[in-house]
mmCIF file of C-alpha atoms in Angstrom:
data_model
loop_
_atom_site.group_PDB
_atom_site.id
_atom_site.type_symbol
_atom_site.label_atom_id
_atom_site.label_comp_id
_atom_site.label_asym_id
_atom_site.label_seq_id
_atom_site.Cartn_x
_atom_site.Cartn_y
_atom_site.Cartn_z
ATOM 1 C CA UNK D 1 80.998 135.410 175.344
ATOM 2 C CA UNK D 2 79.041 137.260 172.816
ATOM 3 C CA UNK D 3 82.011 138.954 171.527
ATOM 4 C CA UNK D 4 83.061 135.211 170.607
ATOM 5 C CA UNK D 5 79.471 134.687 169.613
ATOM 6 C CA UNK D 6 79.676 138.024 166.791
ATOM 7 C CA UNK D 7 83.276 137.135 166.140
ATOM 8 C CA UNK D 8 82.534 133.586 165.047
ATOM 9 C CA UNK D 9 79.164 135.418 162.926
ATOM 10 C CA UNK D 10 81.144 137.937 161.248
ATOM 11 C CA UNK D 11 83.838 134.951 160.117
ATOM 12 C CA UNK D 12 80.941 132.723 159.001
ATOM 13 C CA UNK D 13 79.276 135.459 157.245
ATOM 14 C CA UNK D 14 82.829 136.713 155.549
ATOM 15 C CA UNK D 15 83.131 132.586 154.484
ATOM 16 C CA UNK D 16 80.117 132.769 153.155
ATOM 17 C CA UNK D 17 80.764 135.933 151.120
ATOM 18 C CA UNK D 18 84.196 134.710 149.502
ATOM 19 C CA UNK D 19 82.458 131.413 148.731
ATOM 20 C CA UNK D 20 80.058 133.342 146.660
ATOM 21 C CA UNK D 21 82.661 135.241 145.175
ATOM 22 C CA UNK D 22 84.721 131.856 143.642
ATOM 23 C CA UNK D 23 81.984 130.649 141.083
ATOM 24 C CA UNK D 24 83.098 128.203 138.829
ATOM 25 C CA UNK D 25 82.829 129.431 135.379
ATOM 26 C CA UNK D 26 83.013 127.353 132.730
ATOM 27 C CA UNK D 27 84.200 127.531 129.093
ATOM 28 C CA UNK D 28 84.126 125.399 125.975
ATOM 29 C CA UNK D 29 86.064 124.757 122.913
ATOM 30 C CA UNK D 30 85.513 122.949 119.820
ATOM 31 C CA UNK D 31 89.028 121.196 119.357
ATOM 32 C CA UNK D 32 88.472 119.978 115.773
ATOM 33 C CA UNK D 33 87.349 123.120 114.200
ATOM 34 C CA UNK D 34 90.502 125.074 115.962
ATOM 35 C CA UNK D 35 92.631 122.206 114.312
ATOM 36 C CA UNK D 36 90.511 122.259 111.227
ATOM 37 C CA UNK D 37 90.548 125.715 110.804
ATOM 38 C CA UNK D 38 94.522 126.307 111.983
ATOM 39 C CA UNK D 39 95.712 123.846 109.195
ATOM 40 C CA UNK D 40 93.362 124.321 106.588
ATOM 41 C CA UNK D 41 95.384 126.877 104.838
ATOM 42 C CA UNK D 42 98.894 125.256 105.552
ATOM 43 C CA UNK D 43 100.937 123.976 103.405
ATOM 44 C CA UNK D 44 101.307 120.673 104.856
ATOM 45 C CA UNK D 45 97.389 119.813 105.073
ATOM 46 C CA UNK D 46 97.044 120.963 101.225
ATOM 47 C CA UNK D 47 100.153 118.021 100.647
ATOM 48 C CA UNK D 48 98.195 115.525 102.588
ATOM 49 C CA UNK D 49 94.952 116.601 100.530
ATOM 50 C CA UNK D 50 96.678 116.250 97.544
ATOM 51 C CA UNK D 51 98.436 112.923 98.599
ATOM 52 C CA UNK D 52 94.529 111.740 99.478
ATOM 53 C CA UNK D 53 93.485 111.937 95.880
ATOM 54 C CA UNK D 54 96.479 110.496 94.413
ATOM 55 C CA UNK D 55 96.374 107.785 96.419
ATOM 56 C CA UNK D 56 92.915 107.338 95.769
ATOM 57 C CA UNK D 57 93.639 108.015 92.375
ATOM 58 C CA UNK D 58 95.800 105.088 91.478
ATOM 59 C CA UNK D 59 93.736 102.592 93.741
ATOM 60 C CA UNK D 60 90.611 103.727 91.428
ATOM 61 C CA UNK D 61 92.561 102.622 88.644
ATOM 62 C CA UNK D 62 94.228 99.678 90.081
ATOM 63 C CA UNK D 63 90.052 98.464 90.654
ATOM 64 C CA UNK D 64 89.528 99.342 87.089
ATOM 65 C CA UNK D 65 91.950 97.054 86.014
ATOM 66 C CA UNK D 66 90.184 94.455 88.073
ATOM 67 C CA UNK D 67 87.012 95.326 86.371
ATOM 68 C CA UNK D 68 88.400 94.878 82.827
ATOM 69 C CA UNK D 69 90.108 90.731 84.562
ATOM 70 C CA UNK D 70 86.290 89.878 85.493
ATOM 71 C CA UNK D 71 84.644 90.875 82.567
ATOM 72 C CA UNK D 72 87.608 89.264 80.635
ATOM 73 C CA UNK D 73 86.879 86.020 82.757
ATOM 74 C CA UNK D 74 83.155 86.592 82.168
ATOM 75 C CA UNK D 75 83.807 86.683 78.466
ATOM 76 C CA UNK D 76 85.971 83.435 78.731
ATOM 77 C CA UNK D 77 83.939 81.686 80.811
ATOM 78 C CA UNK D 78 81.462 82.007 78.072
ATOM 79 C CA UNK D 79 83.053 81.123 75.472
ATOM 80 C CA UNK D 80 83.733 77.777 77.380
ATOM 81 C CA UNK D 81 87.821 78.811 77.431
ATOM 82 C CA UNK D 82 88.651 77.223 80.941
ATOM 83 C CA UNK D 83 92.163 77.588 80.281
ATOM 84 C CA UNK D 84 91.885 81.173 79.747
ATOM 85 C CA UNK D 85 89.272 81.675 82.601
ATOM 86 C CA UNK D 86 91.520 79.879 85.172
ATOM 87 C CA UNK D 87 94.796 81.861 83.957
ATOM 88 C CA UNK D 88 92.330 85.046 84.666
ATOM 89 C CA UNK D 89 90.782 83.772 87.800
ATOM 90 C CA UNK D 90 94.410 83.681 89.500
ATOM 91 C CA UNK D 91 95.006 87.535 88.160
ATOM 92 C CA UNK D 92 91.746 88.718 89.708
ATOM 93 C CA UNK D 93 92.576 86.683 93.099
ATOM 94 C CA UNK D 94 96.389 88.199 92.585
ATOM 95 C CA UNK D 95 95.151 91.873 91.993
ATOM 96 C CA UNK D 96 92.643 92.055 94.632
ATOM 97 C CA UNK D 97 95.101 91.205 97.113
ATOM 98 C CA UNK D 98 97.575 94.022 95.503
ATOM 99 C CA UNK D 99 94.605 96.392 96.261
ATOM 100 C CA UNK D 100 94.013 95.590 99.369
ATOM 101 C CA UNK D 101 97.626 95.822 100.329
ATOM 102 C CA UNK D 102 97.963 99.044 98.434
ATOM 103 C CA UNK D 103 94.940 100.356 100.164
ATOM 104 C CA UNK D 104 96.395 99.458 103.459
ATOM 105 C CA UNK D 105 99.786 100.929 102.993
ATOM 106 C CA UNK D 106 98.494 104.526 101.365
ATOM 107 C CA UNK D 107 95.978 104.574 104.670
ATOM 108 C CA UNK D 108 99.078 103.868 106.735
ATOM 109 C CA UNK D 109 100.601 106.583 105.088
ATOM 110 C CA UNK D 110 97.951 108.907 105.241
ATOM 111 C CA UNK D 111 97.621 107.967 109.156
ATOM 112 C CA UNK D 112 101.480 108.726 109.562
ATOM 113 C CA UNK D 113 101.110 112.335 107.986
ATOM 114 C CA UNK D 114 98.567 113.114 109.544
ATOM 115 C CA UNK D 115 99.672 112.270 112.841
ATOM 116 C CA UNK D 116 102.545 114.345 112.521
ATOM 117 C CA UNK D 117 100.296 117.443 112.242
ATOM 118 C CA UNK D 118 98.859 116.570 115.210
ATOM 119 C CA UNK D 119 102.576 116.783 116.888
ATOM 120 C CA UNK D 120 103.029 117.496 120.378
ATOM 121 C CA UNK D 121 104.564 120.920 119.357
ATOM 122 C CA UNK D 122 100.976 121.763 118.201
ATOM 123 C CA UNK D 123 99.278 120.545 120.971
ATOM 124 C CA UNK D 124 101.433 122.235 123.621
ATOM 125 C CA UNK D 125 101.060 125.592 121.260
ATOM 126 C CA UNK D 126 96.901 125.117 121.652
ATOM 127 C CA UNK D 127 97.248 124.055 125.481
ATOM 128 C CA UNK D 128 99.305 127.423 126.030
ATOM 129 C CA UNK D 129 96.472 128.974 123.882
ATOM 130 C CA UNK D 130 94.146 127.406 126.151
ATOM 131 C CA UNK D 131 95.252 128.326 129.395
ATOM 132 C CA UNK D 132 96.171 132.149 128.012
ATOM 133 C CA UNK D 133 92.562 132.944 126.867
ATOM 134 C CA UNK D 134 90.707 130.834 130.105
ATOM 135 C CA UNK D 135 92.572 132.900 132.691
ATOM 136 C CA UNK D 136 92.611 136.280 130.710
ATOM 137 C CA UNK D 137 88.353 135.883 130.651
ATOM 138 C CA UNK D 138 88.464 134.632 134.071
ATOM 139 C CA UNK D 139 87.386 131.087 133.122
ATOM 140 C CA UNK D 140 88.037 128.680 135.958
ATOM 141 C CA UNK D 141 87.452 125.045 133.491
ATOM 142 C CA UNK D 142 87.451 124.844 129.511
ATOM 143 C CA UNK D 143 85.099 121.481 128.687
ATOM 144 C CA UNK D 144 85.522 120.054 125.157
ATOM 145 C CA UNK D 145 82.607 120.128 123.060
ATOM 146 C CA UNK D 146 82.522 116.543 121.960
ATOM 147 C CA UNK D 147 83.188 115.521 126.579
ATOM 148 C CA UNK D 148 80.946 113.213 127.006
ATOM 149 C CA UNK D 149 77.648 114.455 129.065
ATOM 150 C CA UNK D 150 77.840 118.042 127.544
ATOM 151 C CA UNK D 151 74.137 118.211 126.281
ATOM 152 C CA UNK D 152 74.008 122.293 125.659
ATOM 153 C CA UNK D 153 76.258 125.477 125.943
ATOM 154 C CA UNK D 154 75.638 128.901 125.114
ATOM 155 C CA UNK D 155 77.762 130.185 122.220
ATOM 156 C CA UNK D 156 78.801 132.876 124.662
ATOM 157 C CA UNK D 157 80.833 130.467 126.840
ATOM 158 C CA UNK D 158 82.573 129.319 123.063
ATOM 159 C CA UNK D 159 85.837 130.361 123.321
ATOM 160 C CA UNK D 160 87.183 128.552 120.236
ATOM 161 C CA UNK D 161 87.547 131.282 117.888
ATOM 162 C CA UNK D 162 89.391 132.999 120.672
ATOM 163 C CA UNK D 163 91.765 130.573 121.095
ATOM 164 C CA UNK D 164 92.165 129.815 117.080
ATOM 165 C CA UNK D 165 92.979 134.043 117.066
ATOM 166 C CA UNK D 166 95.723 133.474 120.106
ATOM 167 C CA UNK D 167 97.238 130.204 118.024
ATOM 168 C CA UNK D 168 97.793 132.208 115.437
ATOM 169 C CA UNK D 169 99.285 135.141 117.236
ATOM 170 C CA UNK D 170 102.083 132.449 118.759
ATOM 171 C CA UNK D 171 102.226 130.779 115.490
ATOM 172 C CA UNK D 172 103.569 133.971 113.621
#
């Protein structure tokens, strides 16, 4: 009996040991800045910058254009020329509709590009990254930084850059 009694000890006391020994540790990674900072210099984000402001660029001057209508309308409207005013009314109403439609299309646009640097090829590539630099530090969960209930972290348990250096290692 108190053999049982130590052998049932010694297995509760070697439990308790290997519980101790499987501590969750926890890691965290910034997913925008890895994206941010992976594409930043490609060529592909510079085309959708530059796409930005020339979209942006010929909606600015499509609103100029409605500037110059109103004060045109203003102008006729003063000088009592209804026929004038009402011919300029309709090409306000017409050209802020073509704005708003060519607002909507270039933000489609813009939605679709960028979309397709967010393909799953890229995601897969930073979930292998992921998983490669969590079990080589012996992290047991990686958190996001923007999961919702994170209120603090220690820049030690950061492992963003490392995973940005490993993306870029698989990238090449």
């Amino acid at each position: 009996m108190k053999r049982i009694t130590i052998a049932a000890l010694l297995l509760t006391l070697l439990a308790g040991v290997v519980a101790a020994e499987q501590l969750t540790t926890v890691a965290i990674i910034n997913i925008d800045r890895v994206y941010n900072t992976f594409y930043r210099d490609s060529q592909e984000v510079r085309e959708l910058e530059r796409l930005r402001r020339e979209y942006q660029e010929e909606i600015d001057a499509q609103v100029r254009e409605l500037e110059s209508l109103r004060q045109r309308h203003t102008i006729a409207l003063d000088q009592n020329n209804s026929f004038t005013a009402n011919r300029l009314e309709t090409q306000i109403t017409d050209k802020e509709r073509f704005i708003e439609d060519l607002a909507r299309r270039r933000r489609s646009q813009l939605e679709a590009r960028q979309t397709r640097l967010l393909s799953d090829d890229f995601l897969n590539r930073m979930q292998q990254a992921i998983q490669y630099v969590a079990e080589s530090e012996g992290y047991t969960v990686v958190m996001r930084t923007d999961s919702e209930g994170l209120q603090w972290w220690s820049s030690a348990v950061d492992i963003s850059d490392k995973v940005l250096a490993r993306l870029r290692t698989i990238s090449r």
